[in-house]
Tab-separated table of C-alpha atoms in Angstrom:
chain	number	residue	atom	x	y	z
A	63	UNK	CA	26.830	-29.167	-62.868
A	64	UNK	CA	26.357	-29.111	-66.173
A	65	UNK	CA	25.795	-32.707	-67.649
A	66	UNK	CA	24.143	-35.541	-65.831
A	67	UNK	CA	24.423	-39.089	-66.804
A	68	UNK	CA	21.529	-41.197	-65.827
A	69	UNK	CA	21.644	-45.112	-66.020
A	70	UNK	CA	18.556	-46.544	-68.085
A	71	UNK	CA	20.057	-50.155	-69.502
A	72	UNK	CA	19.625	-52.230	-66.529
A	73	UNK	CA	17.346	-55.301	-67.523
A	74	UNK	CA	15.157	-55.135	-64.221
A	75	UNK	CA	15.001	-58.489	-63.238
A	76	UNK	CA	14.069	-58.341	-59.470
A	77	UNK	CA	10.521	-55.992	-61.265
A	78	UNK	CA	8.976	-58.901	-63.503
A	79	UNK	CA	7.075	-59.203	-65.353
A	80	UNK	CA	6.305	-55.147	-64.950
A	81	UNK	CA	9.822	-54.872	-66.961
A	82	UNK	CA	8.716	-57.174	-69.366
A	83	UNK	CA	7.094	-54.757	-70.535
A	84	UNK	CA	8.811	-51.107	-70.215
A	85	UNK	CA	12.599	-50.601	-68.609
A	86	UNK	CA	12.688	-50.200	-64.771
A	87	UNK	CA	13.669	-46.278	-65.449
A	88	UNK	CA	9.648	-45.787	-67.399
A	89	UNK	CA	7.214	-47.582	-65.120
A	90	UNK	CA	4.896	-44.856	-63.833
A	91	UNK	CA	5.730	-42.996	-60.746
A	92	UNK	CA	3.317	-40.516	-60.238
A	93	UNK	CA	1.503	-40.564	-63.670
A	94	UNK	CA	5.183	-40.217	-65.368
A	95	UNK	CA	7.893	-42.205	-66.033
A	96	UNK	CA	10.393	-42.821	-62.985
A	97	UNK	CA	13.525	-41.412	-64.843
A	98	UNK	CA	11.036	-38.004	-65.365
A	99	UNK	CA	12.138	-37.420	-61.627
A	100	UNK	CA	15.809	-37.761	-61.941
A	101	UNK	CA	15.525	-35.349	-64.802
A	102	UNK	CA	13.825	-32.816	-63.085
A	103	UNK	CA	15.662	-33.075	-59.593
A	104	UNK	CA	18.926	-32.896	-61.520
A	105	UNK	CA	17.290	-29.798	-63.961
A	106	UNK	CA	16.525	-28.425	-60.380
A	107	UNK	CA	19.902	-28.906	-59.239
A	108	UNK	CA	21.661	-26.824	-62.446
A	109	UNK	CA	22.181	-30.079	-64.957
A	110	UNK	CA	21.394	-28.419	-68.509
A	111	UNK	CA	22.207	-31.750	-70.441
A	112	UNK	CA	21.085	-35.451	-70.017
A	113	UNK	CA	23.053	-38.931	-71.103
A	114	UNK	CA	20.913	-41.869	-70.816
A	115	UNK	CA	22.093	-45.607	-71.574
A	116	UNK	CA	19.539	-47.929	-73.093
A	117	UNK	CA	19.434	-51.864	-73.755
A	118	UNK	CA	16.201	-53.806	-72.366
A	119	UNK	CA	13.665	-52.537	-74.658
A	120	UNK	CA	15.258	-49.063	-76.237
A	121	UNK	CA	12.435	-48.616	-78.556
A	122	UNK	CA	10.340	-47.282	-75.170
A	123	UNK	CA	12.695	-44.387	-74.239
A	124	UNK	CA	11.943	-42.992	-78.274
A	125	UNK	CA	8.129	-43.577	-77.468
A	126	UNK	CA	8.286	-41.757	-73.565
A	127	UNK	CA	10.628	-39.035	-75.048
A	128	UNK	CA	9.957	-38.417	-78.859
A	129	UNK	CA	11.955	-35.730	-78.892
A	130	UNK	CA	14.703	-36.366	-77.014
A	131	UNK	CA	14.022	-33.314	-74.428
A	132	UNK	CA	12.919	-32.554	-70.698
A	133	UNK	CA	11.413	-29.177	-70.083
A	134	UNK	CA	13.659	-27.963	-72.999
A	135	UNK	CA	16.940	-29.467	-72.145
A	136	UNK	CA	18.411	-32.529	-74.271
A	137	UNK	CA	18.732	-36.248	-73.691
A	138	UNK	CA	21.123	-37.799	-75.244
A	139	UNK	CA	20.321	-41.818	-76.013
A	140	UNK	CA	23.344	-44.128	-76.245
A	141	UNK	CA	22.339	-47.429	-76.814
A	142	UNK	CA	24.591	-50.363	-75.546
A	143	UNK	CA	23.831	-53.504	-77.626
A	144	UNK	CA	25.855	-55.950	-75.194
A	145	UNK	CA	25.046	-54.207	-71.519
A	146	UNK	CA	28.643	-53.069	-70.454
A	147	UNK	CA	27.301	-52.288	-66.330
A	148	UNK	CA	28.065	-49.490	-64.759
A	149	UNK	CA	31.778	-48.828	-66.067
A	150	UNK	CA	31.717	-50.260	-69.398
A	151	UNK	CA	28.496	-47.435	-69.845
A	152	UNK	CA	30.628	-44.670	-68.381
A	153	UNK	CA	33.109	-45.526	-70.652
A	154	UNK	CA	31.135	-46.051	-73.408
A	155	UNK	CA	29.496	-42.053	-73.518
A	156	UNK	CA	33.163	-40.179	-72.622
A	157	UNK	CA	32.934	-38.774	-75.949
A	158	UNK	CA	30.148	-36.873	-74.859
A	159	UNK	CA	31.942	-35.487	-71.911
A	160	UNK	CA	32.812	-32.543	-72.127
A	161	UNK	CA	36.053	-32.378	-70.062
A	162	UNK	CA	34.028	-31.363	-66.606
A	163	UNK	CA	32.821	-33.511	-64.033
A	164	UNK	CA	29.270	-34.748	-64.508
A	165	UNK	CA	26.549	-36.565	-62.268
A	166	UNK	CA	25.885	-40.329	-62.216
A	167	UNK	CA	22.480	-41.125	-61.411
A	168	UNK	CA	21.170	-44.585	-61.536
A	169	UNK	CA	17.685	-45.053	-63.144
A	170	UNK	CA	15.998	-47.025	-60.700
A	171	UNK	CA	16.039	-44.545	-57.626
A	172	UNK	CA	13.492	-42.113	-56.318
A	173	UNK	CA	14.919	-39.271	-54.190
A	174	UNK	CA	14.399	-35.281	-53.560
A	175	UNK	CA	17.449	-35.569	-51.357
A	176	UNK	CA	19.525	-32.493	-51.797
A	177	UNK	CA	22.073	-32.378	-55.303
A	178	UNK	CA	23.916	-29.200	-53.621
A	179	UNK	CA	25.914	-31.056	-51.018
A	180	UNK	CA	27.408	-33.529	-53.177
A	181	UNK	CA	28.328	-31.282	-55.652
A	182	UNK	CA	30.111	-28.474	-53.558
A	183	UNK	CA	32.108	-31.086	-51.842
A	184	UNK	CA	33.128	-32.588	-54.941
A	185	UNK	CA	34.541	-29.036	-56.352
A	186	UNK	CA	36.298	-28.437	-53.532
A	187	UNK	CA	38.032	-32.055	-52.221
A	188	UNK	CA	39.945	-32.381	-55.487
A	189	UNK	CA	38.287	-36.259	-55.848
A	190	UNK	CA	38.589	-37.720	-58.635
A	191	UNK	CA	34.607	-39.714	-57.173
A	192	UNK	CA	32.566	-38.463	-54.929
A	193	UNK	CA	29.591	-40.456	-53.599
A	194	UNK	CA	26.344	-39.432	-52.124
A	195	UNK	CA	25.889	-41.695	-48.798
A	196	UNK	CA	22.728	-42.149	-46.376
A	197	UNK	CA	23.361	-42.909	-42.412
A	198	UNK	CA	20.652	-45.406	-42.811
A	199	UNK	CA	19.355	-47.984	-45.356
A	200	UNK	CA	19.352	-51.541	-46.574
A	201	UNK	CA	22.721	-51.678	-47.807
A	202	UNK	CA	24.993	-50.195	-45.157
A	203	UNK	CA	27.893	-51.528	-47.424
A	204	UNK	CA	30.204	-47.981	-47.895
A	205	UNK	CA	33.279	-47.605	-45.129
A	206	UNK	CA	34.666	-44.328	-45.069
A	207	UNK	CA	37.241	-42.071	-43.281
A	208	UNK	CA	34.922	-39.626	-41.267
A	209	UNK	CA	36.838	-36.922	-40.957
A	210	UNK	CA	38.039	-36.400	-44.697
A	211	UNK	CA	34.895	-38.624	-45.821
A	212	UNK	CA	37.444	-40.955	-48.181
A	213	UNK	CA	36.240	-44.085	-49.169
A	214	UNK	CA	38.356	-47.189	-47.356
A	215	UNK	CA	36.213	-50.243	-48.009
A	216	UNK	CA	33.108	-51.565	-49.655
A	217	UNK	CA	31.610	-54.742	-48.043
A	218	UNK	CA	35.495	-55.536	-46.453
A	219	UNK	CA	36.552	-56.496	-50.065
A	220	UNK	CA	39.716	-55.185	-49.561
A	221	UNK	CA	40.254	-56.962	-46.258
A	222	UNK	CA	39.899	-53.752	-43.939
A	223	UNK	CA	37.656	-55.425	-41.757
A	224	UNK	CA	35.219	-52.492	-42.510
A	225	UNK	CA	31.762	-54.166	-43.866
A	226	UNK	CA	30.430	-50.472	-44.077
A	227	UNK	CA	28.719	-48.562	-42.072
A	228	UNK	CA	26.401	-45.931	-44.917
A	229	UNK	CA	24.145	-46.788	-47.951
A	230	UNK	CA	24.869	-45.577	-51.621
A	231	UNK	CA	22.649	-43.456	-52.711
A	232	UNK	CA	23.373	-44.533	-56.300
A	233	UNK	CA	24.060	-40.652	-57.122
A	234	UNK	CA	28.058	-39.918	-57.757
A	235	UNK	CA	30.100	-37.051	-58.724
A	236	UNK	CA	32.815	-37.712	-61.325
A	237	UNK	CA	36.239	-35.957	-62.560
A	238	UNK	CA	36.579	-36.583	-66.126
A	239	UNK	CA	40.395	-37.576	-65.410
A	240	UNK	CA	37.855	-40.948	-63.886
A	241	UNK	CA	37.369	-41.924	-67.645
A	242	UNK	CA	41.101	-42.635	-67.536
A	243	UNK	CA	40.737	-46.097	-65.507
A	244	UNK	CA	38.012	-47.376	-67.935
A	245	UNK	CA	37.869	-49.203	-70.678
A	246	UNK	CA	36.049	-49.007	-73.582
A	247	UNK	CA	33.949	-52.156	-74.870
A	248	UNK	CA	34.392	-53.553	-71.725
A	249	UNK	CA	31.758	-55.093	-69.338
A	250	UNK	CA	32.788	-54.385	-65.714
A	251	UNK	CA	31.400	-52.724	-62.459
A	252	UNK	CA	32.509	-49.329	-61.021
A	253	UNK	CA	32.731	-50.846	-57.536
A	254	UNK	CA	36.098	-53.177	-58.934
A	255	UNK	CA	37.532	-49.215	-59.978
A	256	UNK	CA	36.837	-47.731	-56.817
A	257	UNK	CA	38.260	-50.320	-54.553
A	258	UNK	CA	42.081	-50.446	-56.677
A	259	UNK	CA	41.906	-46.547	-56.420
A	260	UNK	CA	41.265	-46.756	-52.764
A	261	UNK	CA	44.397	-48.840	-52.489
A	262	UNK	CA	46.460	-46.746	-54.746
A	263	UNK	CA	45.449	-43.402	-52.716
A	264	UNK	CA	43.678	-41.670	-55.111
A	265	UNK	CA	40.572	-39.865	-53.367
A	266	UNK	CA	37.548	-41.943	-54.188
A	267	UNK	CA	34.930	-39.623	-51.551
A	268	UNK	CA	31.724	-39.396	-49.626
A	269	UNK	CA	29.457	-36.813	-49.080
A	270	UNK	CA	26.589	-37.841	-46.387
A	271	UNK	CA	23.093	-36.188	-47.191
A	272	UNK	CA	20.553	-37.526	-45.146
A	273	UNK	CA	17.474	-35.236	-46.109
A	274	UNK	CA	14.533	-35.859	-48.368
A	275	UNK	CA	13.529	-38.909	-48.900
A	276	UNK	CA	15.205	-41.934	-50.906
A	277	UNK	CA	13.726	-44.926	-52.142
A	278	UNK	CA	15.400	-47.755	-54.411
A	279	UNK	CA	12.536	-48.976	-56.655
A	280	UNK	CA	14.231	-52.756	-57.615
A	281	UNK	CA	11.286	-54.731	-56.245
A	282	UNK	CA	7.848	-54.179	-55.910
A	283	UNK	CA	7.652	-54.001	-52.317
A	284	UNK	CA	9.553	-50.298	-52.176
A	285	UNK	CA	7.831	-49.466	-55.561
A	286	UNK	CA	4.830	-49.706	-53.743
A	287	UNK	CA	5.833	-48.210	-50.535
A	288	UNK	CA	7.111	-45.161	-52.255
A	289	UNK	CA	3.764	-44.703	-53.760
A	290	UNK	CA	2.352	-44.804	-49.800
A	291	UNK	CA	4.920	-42.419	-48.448
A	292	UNK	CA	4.111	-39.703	-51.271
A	293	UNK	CA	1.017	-39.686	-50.904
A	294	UNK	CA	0.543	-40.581	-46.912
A	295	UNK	CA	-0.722	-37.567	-45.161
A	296	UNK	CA	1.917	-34.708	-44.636
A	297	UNK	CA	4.828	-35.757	-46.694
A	298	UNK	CA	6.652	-33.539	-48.114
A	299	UNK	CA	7.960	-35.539	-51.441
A	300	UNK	CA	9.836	-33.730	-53.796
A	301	UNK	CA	11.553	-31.429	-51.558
A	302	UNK	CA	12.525	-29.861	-54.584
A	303	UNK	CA	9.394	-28.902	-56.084
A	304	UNK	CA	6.671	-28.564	-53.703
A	305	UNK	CA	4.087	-27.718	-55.849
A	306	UNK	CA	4.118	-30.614	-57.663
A	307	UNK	CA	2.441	-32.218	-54.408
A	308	UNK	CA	-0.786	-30.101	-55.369
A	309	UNK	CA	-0.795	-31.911	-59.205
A	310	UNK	CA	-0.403	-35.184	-57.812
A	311	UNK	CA	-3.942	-36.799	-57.145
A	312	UNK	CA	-3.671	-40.376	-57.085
A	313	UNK	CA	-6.529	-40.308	-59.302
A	314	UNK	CA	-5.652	-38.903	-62.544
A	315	UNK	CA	-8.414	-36.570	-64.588
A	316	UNK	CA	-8.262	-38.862	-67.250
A	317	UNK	CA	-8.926	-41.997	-65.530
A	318	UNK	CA	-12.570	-43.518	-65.357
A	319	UNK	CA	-13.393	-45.072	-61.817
A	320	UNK	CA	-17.234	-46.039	-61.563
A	321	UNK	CA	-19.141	-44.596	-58.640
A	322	UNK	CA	-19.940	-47.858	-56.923
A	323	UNK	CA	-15.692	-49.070	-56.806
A	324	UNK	CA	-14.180	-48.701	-54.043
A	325	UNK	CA	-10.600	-47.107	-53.124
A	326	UNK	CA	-8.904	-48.191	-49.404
A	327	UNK	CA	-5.684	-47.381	-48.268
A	328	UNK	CA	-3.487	-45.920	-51.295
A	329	UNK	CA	-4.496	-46.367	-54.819
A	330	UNK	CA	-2.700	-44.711	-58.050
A	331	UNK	CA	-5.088	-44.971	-60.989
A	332	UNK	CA	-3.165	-43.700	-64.044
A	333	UNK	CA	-3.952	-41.973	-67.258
A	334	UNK	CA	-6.901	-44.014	-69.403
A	335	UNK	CA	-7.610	-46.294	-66.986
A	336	UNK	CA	-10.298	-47.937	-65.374
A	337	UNK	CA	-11.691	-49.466	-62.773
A	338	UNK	CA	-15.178	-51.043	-63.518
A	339	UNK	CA	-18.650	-50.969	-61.507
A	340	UNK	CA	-18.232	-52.933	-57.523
A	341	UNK	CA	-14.599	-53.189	-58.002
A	342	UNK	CA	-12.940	-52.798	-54.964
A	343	UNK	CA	-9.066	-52.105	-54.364
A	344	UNK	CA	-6.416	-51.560	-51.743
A	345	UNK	CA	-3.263	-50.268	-51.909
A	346	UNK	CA	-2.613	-50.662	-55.959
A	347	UNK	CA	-1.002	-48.984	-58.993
A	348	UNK	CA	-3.184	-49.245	-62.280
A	349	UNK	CA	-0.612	-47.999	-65.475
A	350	UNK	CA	-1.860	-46.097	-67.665
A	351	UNK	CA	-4.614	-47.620	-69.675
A	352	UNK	CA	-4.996	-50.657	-67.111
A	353	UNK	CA	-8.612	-52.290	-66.625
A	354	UNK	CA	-10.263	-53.354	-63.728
A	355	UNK	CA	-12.952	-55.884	-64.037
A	356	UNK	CA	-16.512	-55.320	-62.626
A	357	UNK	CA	-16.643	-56.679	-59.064
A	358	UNK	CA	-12.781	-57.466	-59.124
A	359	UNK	CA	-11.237	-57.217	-55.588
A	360	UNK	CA	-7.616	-56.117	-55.358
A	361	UNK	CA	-4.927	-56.114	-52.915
A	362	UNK	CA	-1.226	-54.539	-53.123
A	363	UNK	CA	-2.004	-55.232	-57.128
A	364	UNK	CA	-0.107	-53.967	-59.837
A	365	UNK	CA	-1.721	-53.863	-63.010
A	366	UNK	CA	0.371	-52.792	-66.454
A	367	UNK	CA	-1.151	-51.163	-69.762
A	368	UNK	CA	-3.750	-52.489	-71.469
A	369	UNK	CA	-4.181	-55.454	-69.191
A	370	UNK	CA	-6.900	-56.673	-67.327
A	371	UNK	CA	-7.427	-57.708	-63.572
A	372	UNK	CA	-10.544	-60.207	-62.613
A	373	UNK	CA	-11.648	-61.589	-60.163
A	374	UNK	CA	-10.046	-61.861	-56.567
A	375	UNK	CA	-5.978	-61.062	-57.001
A	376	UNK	CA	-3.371	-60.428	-53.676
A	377	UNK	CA	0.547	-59.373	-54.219
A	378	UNK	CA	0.078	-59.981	-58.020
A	379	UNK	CA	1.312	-58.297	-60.895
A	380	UNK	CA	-1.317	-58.335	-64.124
């Protein structure tokens, strides 16, 4: 694989108000921004050159990545002034193709699960899409043949009587000769696509990969139960670079906790920020330059940059 396109224009509704302030792809996973880890796990996997879509505040991808690189390799930013969805922005960067098949990867999805798989069976079926499927998940919405792994429903909308029996992973392998079926300037799903090429024959594939771990980060809930699983005792998050685990202290260097707070259950404190004398917390993400109050008490909180929690908060997002 040599180019990976990752979704970044989604407007992150289901996340406010933490997306009213950076795109779902930047909040902080592990003192960096989410997309960070799709880059690297796709650098890991052979991708040399990145494609991200922008819309919901652009300006914060040119802050996070001022010069348009991971570790060396290029990101390319197209931005989509009316958000086109998932087709409309694969149709909107084919000029940047470069007449190979290339990687989909949405933005708001953190997973180690192995690239390898999907790729290999993509080179050799001859599909023209080949999707990376879990056994198990929320969304059990993908029907599929299991012996040549061909796609034959999605949620019975073509009347199969097949609901689906694996989860999306929201990670795809595409032929160029895909681009074909789209087009340009228009604002329309991939799922639509898939299902008439299903019914016309043409090999829309699976792949099923059910190592690593795979979380979709749409709602606070699995944002924060991510956070848990990483750093819960023996887990083995990313699979692809284990010695990130040993860089990853909840508390980063930079942030100021005062001696007298204190930390229960899982707690990322970010870069810059602070948590002030008596304050007590469970199970919360501070953002990098985030404040909490003396003698504020916490629980499953998220607080963004540069605001301020007081007092006594539960399940709420400062």
């Amino acid at each position: 694989m040599t180019q990976a396109f990752v979704l970044g224009a989604g407007l992150g509704t289901r996340l406010r108000p933490l997306t009213d302030q950076l795109p779902k792809p930047l909040i902080p996973v592990c003192h960096q921004p989410l997309i960070s880890h799709a880059f690297e796990h796709l650098r890991r996997a052979g991708a040399r050159e990145f494609i991200v879509n922008t819309h919901h505040l652009a300006g914060a991808y040119t802050k996070a990545f001022p010069e348009s690189q991971h570790k060396g390799l290029p990101i390319t930013f197209r931005h989509e002034p009316v958000l086109l969805d998932t087709a409309g922005g694969i149709a909107n960067i084919a000029d940047l193709i470069r007449g190979e098949s290339f990687v989909v990867y949405n933005g708001d999805i953190l997973t180690d699960l192995p690239l390898a798989p999907l790729w290999e069976h993509h080179q050799a079926s001859g599909n023209l899409v080949t999707l990376a499927l879990r056994s198990e998940g929320p969304g059990q919405h993908i029907a599929r043949d299991s012996g040549t792994g061909r796609l034959t429903d999605i949620r019975n909308l073509l009347g199969t009587g097949q609901h689906g029996t694996h989860q999306f992973t929201g990670i795809y392998a595409v032929h160029p000769a895909f681009l074909k079926h789209l087009t340009p300037g228009k604002i329309e799903s991939v799922i639509p696509i898939f299902l008439s090429l299903i019914q016309s024959g043409t090999p829309i594939g699976s792949v099923v990969v059910d190592e690593g771990s795979w979380w979709d980060l749409g709602d606070r809930t699995q944002y924060l139960e991510a956070h848990r699983a990483i750093f819960s005792e023996g887990d083995t998050f990313p699979a692809y670079a284990p010695e990130a685990r040993t860089s990853w202290n909840p508390v980063h260097p930079d942030a100021h906790v005062h001696p007298s707070a204190t930390l229960r259950g899982f707690n990322l404190i970010s870069q810059q920020a602070q948590v002030g004398q008596n304050a007590a917390l469970e199970d919360c993400l501070l953002w990098p330059g985030a404040r909490v109050a003396p003698g504020a008490v916490l629980r499953r909180c998220i607080v963004r940059s540069g605001m301020e929690a007081n007092g006594e908060l539960a399940n709420t997002d400062v």
